[in-house]
Short mmCIF file of C-alpha atoms and ligand atoms in Angstrom, two decimals:
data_model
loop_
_atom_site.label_atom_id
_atom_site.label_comp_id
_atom_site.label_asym_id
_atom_site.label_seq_id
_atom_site.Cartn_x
_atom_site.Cartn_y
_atom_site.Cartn_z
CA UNK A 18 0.00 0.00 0.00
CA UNK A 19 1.71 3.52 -0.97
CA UNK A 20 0.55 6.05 1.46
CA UNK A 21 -0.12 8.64 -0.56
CA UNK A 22 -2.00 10.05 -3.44
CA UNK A 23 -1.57 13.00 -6.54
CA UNK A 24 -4.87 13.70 -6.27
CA UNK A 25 -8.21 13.21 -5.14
CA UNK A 26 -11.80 14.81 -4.78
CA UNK A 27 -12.64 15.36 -1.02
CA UNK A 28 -16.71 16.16 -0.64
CA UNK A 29 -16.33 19.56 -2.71
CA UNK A 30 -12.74 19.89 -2.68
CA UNK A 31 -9.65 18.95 -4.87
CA UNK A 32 -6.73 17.72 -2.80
CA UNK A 33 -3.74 17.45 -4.69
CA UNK A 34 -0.05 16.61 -3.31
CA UNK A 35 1.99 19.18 -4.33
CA UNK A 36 4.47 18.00 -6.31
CA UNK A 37 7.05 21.01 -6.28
CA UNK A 38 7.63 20.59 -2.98
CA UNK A 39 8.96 17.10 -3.10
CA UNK A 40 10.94 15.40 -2.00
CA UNK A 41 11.63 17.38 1.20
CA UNK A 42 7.86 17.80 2.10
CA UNK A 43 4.64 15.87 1.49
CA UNK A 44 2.37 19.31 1.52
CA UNK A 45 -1.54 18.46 0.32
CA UNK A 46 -2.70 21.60 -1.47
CA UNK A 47 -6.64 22.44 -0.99
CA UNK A 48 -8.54 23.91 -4.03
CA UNK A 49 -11.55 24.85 -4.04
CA UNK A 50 -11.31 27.43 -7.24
CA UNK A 51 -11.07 26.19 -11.37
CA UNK A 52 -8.50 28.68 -11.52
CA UNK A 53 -5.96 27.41 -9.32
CA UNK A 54 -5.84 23.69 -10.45
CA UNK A 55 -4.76 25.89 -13.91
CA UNK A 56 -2.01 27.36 -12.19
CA UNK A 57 -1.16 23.86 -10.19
CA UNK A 58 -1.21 22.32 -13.74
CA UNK A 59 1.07 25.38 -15.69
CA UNK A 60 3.45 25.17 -12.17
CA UNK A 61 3.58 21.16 -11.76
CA UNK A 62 2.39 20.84 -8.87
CA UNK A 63 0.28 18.62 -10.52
CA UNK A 64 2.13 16.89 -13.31
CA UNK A 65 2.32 13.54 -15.80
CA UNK A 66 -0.32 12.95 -18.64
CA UNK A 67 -2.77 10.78 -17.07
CA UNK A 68 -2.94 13.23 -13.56
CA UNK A 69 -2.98 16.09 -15.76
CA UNK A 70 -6.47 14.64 -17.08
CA UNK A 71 -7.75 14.12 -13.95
CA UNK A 72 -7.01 17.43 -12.51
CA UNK A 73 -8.74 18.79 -15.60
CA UNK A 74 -11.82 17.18 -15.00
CA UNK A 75 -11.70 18.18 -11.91
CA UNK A 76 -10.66 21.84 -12.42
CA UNK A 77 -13.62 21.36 -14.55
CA UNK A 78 -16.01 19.87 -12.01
CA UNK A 79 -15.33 22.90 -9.55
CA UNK A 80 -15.65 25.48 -12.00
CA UNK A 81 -19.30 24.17 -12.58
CA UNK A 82 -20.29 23.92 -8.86
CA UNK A 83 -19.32 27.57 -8.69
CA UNK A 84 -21.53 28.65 -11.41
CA UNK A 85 -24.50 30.46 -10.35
CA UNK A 86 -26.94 29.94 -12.97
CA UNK A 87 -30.06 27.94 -12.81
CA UNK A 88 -30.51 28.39 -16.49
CA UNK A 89 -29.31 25.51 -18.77
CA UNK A 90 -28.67 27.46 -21.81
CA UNK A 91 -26.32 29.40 -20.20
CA UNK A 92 -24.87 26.90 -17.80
CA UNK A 93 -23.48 24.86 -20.82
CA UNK A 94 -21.60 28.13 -22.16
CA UNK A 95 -19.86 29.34 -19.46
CA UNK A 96 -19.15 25.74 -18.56
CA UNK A 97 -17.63 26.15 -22.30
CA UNK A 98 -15.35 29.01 -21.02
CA UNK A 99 -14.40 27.50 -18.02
CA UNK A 100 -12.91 24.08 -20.48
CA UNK A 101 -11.28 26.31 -22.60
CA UNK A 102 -9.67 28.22 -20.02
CA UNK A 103 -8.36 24.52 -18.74
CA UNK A 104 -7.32 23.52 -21.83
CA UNK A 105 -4.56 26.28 -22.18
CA UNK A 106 -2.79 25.12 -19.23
CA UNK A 107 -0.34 22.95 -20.92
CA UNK A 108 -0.08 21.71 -24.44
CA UNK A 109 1.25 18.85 -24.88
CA UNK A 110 -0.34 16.12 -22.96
CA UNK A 111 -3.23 15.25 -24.76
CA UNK A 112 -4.90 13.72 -21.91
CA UNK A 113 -5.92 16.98 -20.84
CA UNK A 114 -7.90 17.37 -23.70
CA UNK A 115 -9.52 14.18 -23.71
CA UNK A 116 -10.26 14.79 -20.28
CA UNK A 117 -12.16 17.94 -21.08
CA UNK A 118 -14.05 16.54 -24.10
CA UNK A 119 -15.43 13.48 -21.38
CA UNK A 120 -16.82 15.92 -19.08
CA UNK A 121 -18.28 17.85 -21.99
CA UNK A 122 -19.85 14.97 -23.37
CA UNK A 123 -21.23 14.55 -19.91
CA UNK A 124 -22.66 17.97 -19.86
CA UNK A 125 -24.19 17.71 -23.16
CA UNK A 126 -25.94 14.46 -23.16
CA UNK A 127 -27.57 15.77 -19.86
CA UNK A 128 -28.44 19.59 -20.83
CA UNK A 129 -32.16 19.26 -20.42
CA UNK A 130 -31.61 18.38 -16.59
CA UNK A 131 -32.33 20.76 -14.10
CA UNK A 132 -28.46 22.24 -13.67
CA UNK A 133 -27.44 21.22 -10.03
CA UNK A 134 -28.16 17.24 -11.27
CA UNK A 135 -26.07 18.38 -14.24
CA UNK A 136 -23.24 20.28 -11.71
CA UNK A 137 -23.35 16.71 -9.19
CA UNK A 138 -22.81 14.29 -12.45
CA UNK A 139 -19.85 16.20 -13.39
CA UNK A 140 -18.19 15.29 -10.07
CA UNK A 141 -19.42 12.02 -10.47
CA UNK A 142 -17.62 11.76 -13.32
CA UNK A 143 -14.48 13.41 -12.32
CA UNK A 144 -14.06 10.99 -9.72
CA UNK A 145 -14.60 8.21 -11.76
CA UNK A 146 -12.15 8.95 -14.35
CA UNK A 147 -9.27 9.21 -11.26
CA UNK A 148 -10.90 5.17 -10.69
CA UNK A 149 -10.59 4.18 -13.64
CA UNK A 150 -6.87 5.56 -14.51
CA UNK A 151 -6.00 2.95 -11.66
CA UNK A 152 -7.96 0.17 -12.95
CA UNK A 153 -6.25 1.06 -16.66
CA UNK A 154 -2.89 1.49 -15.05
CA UNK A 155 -3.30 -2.11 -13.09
CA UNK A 156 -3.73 -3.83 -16.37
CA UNK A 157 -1.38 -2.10 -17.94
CA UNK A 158 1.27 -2.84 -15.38
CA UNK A 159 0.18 -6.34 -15.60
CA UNK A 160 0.01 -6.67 -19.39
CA UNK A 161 3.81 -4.76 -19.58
CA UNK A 162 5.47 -6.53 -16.76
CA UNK A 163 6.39 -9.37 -18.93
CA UNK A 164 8.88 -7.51 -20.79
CA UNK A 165 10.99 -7.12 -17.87
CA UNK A 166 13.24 -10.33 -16.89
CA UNK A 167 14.70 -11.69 -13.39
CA UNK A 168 17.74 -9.34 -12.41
CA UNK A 169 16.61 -6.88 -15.26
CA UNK A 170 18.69 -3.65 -14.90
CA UNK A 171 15.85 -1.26 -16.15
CA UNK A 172 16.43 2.92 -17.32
CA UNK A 173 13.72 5.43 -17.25
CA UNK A 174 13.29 8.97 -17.62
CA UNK A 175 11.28 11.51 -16.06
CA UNK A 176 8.57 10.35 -13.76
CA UNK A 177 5.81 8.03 -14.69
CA UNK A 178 4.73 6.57 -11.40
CA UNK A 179 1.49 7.07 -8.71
CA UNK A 180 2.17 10.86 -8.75
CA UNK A 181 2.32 11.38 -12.72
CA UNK A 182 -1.31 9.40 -12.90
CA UNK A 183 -4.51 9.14 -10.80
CA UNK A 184 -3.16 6.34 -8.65
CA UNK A 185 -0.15 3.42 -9.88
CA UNK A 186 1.68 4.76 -12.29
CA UNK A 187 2.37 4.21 -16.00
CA UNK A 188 5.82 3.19 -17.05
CA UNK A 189 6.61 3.23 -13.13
CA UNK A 190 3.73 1.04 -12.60
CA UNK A 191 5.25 -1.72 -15.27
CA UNK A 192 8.12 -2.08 -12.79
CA UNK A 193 5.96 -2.21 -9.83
CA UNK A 194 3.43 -4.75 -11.21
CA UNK A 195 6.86 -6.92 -12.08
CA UNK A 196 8.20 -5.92 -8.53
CA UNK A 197 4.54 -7.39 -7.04
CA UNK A 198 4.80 -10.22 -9.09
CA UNK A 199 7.83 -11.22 -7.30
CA UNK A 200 10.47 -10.75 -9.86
CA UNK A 201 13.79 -8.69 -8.49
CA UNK A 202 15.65 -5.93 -10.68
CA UNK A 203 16.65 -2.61 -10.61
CA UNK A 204 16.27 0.89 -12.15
CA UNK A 205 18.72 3.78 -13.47
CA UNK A 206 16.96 6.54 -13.18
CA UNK A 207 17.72 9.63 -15.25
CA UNK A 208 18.25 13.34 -13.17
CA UNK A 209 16.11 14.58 -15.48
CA UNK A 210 17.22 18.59 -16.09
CA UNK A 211 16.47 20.95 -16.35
CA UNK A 212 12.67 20.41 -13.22
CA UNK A 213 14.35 16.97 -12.37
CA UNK A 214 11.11 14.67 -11.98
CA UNK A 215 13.59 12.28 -12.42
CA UNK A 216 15.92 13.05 -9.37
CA UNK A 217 12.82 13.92 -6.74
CA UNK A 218 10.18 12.17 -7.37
CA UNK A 219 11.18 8.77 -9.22
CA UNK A 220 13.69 7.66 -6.38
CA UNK A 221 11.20 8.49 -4.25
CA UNK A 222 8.48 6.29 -5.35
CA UNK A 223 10.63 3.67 -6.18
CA UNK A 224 12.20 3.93 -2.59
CA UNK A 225 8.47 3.53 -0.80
CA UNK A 226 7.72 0.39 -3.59
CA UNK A 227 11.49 -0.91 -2.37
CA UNK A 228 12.72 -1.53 -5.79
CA UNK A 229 16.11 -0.69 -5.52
CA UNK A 230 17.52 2.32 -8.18
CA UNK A 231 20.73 4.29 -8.99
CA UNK A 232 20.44 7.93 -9.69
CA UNK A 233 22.32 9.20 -13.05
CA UNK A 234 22.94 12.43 -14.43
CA UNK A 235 21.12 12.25 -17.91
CA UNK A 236 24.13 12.58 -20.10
CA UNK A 237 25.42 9.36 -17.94
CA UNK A 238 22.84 7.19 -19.74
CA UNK A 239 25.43 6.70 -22.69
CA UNK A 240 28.25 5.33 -20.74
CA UNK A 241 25.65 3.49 -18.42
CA UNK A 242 24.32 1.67 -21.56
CA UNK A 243 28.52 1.31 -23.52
CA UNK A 244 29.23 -0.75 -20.00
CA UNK A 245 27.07 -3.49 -20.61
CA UNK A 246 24.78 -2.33 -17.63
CA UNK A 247 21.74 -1.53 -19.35
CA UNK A 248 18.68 -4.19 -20.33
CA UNK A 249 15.91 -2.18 -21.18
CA UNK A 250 14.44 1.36 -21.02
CA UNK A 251 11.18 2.26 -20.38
CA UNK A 252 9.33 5.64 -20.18
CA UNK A 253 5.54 7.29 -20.16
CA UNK A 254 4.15 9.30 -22.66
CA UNK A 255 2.73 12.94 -23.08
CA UNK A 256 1.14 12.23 -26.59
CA UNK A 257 0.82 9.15 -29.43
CA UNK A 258 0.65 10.03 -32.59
CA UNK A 259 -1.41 7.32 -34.75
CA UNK A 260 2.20 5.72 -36.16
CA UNK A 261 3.23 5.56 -32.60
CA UNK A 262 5.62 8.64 -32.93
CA UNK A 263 5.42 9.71 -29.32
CA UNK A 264 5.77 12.58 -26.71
CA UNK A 265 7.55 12.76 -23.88
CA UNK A 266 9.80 14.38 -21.30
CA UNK A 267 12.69 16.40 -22.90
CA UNK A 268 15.52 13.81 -22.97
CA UNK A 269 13.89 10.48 -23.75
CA UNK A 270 14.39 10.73 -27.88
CA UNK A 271 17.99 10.44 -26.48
CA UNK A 272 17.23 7.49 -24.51
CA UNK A 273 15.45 5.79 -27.79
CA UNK A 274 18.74 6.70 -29.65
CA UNK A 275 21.18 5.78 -27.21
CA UNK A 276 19.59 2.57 -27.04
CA UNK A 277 19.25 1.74 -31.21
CA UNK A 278 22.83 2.09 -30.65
CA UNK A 279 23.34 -0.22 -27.87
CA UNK A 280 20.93 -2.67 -29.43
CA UNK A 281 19.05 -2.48 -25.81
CA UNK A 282 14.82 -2.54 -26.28
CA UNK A 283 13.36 0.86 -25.81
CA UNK A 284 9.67 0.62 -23.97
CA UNK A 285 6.92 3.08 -24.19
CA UNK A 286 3.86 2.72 -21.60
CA UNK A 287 0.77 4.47 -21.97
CA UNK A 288 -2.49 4.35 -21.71
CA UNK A 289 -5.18 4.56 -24.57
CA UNK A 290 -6.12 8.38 -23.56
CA UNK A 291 -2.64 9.46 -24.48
CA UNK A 292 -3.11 8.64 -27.74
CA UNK A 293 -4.06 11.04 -30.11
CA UNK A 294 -5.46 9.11 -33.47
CA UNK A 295 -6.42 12.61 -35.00
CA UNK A 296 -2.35 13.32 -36.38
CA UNK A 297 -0.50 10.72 -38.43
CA UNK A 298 2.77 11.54 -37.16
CA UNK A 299 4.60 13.23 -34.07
CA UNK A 300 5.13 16.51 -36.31
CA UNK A 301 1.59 17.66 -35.21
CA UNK A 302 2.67 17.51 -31.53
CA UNK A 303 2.48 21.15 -30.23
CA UNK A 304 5.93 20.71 -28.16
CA UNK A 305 5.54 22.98 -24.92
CA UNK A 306 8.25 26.04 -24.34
CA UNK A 307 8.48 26.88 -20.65
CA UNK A 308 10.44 29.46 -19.23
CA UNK A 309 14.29 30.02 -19.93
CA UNK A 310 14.38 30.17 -16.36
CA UNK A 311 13.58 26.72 -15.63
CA UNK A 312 17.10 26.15 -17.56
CA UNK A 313 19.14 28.89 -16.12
CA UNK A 314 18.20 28.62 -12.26
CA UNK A 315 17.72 26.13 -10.05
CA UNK A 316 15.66 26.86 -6.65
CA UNK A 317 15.81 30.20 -7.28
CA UNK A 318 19.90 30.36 -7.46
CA UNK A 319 21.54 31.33 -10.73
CA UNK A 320 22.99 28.48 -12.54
CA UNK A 321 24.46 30.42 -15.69
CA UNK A 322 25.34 34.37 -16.43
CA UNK A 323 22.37 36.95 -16.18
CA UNK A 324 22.17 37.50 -19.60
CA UNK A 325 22.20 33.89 -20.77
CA UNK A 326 19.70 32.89 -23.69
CA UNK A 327 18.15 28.91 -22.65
CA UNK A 328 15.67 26.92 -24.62
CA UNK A 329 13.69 25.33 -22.78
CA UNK A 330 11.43 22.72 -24.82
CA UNK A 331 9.56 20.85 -22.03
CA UNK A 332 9.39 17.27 -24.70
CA UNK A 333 10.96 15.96 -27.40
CA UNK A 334 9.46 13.43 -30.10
CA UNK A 335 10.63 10.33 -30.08
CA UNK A 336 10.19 8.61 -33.89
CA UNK A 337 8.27 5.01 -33.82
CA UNK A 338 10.92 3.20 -35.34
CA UNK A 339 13.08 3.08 -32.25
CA UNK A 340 10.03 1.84 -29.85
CA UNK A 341 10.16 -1.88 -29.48
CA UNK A 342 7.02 -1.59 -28.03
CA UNK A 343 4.26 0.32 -26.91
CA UNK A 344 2.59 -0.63 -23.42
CA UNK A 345 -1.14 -0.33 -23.25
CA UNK A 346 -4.18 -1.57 -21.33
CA UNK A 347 -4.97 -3.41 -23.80
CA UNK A 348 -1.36 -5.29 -23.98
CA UNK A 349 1.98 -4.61 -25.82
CA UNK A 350 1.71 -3.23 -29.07
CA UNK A 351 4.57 -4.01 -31.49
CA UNK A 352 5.81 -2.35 -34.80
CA UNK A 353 3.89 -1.43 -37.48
CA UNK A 354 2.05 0.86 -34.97
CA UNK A 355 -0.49 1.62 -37.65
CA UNK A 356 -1.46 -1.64 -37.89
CA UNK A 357 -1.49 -2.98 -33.84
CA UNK A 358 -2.72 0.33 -32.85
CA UNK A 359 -6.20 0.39 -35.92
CA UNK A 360 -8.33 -1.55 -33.74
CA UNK A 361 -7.94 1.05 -30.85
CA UNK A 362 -8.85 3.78 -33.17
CA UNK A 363 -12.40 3.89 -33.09
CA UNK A 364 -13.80 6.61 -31.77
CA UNK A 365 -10.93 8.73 -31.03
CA UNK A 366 -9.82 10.15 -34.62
O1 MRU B 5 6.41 18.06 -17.58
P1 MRU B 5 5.87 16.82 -16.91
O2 MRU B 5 6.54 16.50 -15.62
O3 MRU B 5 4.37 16.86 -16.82
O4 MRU B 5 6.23 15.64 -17.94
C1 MRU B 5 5.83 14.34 -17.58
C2 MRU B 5 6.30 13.32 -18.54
O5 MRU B 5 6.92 13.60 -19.54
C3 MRU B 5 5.90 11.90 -18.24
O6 MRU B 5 6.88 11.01 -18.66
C4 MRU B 5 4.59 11.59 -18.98
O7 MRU B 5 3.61 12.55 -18.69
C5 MRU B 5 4.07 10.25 -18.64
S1 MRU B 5 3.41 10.24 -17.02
C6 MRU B 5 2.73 8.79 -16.65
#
């Protein structure tokens, strides 16, 4: 049992852990505003694809209750506005959209109810979507867990576990379904510059699961892999592209190269809401810019000169050619991605 959650809906509440502060403190954040799950989602304190989706809906779900009109007509379009204004949090992640077009659906196929039922199925629904990220993220573990042997040594990027999702974890959640399945390994994990989700909060879920880890620098990973010390990699995703091209955390289109080069199998996990059928290929992925900043200080304290320029592109696109396989729900998908992926279009181009 992992005592602790990313986030949850308490009576008419979001709780979320916050994950900025982490490690050094476990601080639950309190919103009861739309506006500030926006700004925990644009800051990270809420952060990953699949929690990013369910802080949406959630976002969503308050900025409803707040609403004051009784009038359905007009209920549905500022509950409009209020999804919009969600959707500009963050770009990439296409959960968050998908998350917002569920609880839209929602609104619509009730808009002849009287608005409160409308306002408490929205809730409803927010809180099952953070139930059934689990349930998905269970399976997934379970159907990806195979692809990770007895004394495995394991890399991964960025963070991917309980706190990136609703509860479990994605990639993370591979390892820990293996872990819980009794087989024994262990992880590199990459730093993860420049906001270091690898460095705070991977270690630190791995160290409450127990599954031992080493901590890297990122450029390490090469020399890591030319020693021989290096099985498999696996990471999350922001974003699928319908030939499998796929989004994540700056850094992990390294990873995928590194290991073509090492001839060591490169493993995506993901569930079925990060896909994104509507583009062909991972040139439609808006790529998020964050602040230079993020680059050029750390904790506040100057890293580099004043005046230095930094680019600061939060993902990178990783091509499908160098993905072994792609870990869903619904099992491992292998290359041609257009193919193993078609019967998991429907409904979502
Ligand atoms: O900028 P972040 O921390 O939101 O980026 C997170 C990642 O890139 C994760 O690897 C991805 O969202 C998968 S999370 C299960």
């Amino acid at each position: 049992m992992i005592p602790y959650c990313s986030i949850c809906w308490d009576i008419d509440k979001v709780k979320l852990l916050d994950q900025r502060q982490l490690p050094r403190e476990e601080i639950y954040l309190e919103i009861t505003d739309y506006r500030e799950i926006i700004e925990a989602i644009r800051t990270l304190a809420i952060r990953g694809a699949p929690a990013i989706g369910v802080a949406a809906a959630m976002g969503a779900a308050l900025g409803a209750l707040a609403l004051k009109t009784e009038d359905p007509k007009e209920f549905a379009d500022q509950f409009g506005d209020i999804c919009r204004e969600i959707a500009a949090a963050r770009p990439t992640a296409v959960n968050l959209f998908w998350a917002l077009d569920r609880v839209q659906a929602v609104a619509r196929a009730h808009a002849g109810e009287p608005v409160a039922q409308v306002k408490e199925r929205l809730v409803a629904e927010a809180q099952v979507m953070l139930k059934e990220d689990e349930t998905i993220n269970r399976h997934m573990g379970q159907a990806g867990q195979v692809v990770i042997p007895e004394g495995a040594r394991v890399l991964t990027h960025c963070n991917t576990g309980a706190l990136a999702t609703g509860a479990y974890g994605t990639a993370l959640g591979v390892m820990r379904a293996a872990w819980e399945a009794g087989k024994r390994f262990s992880v590199w994990v990459d730093e993860t510059r420049p906001l270091l989700q690898g460095a705070r909060l991977t270690t630190w879920e791995l160290g409450k699961i127990g599954i031992p880890y080493t901590l890297i620098p990122d450029g390490a990973a090469a020399a890591v892999m030319s020693k021989g010390l290096v099985d498999l990699a696996i990471v999350g995703a922001d974003r699928i592209a319908a030939n499998g091209d796929t989004a994540n955390k700056i850094g992990t289109y390294g990873v995928a190269v590194l290991c073509h080069h090492h001839g060591i199998p490169f493993y995506v996990a993901a569930p079925l809401s990060t896909f994104d059928f509507s583009i062909p290929d991972g040139s439609h992925i808006p790529v998020e810019e964050r602040a230079g900043a993020e680059v050029t200080h750390l904790w506040g304290q100057p890293l580099a000169p004043a005046d230095a320029a930094a680019l600061n592109l939060a993902f990178d696109v990783t091509p499908n050619e160098l993905i072994a396989g792609i870990i869903t729900e619904k099992g491992v998908m292998r290359p041609p991605y257009s193919s193993s992926l078609k019967p998991y279009r429907h409904g979502k181009d």
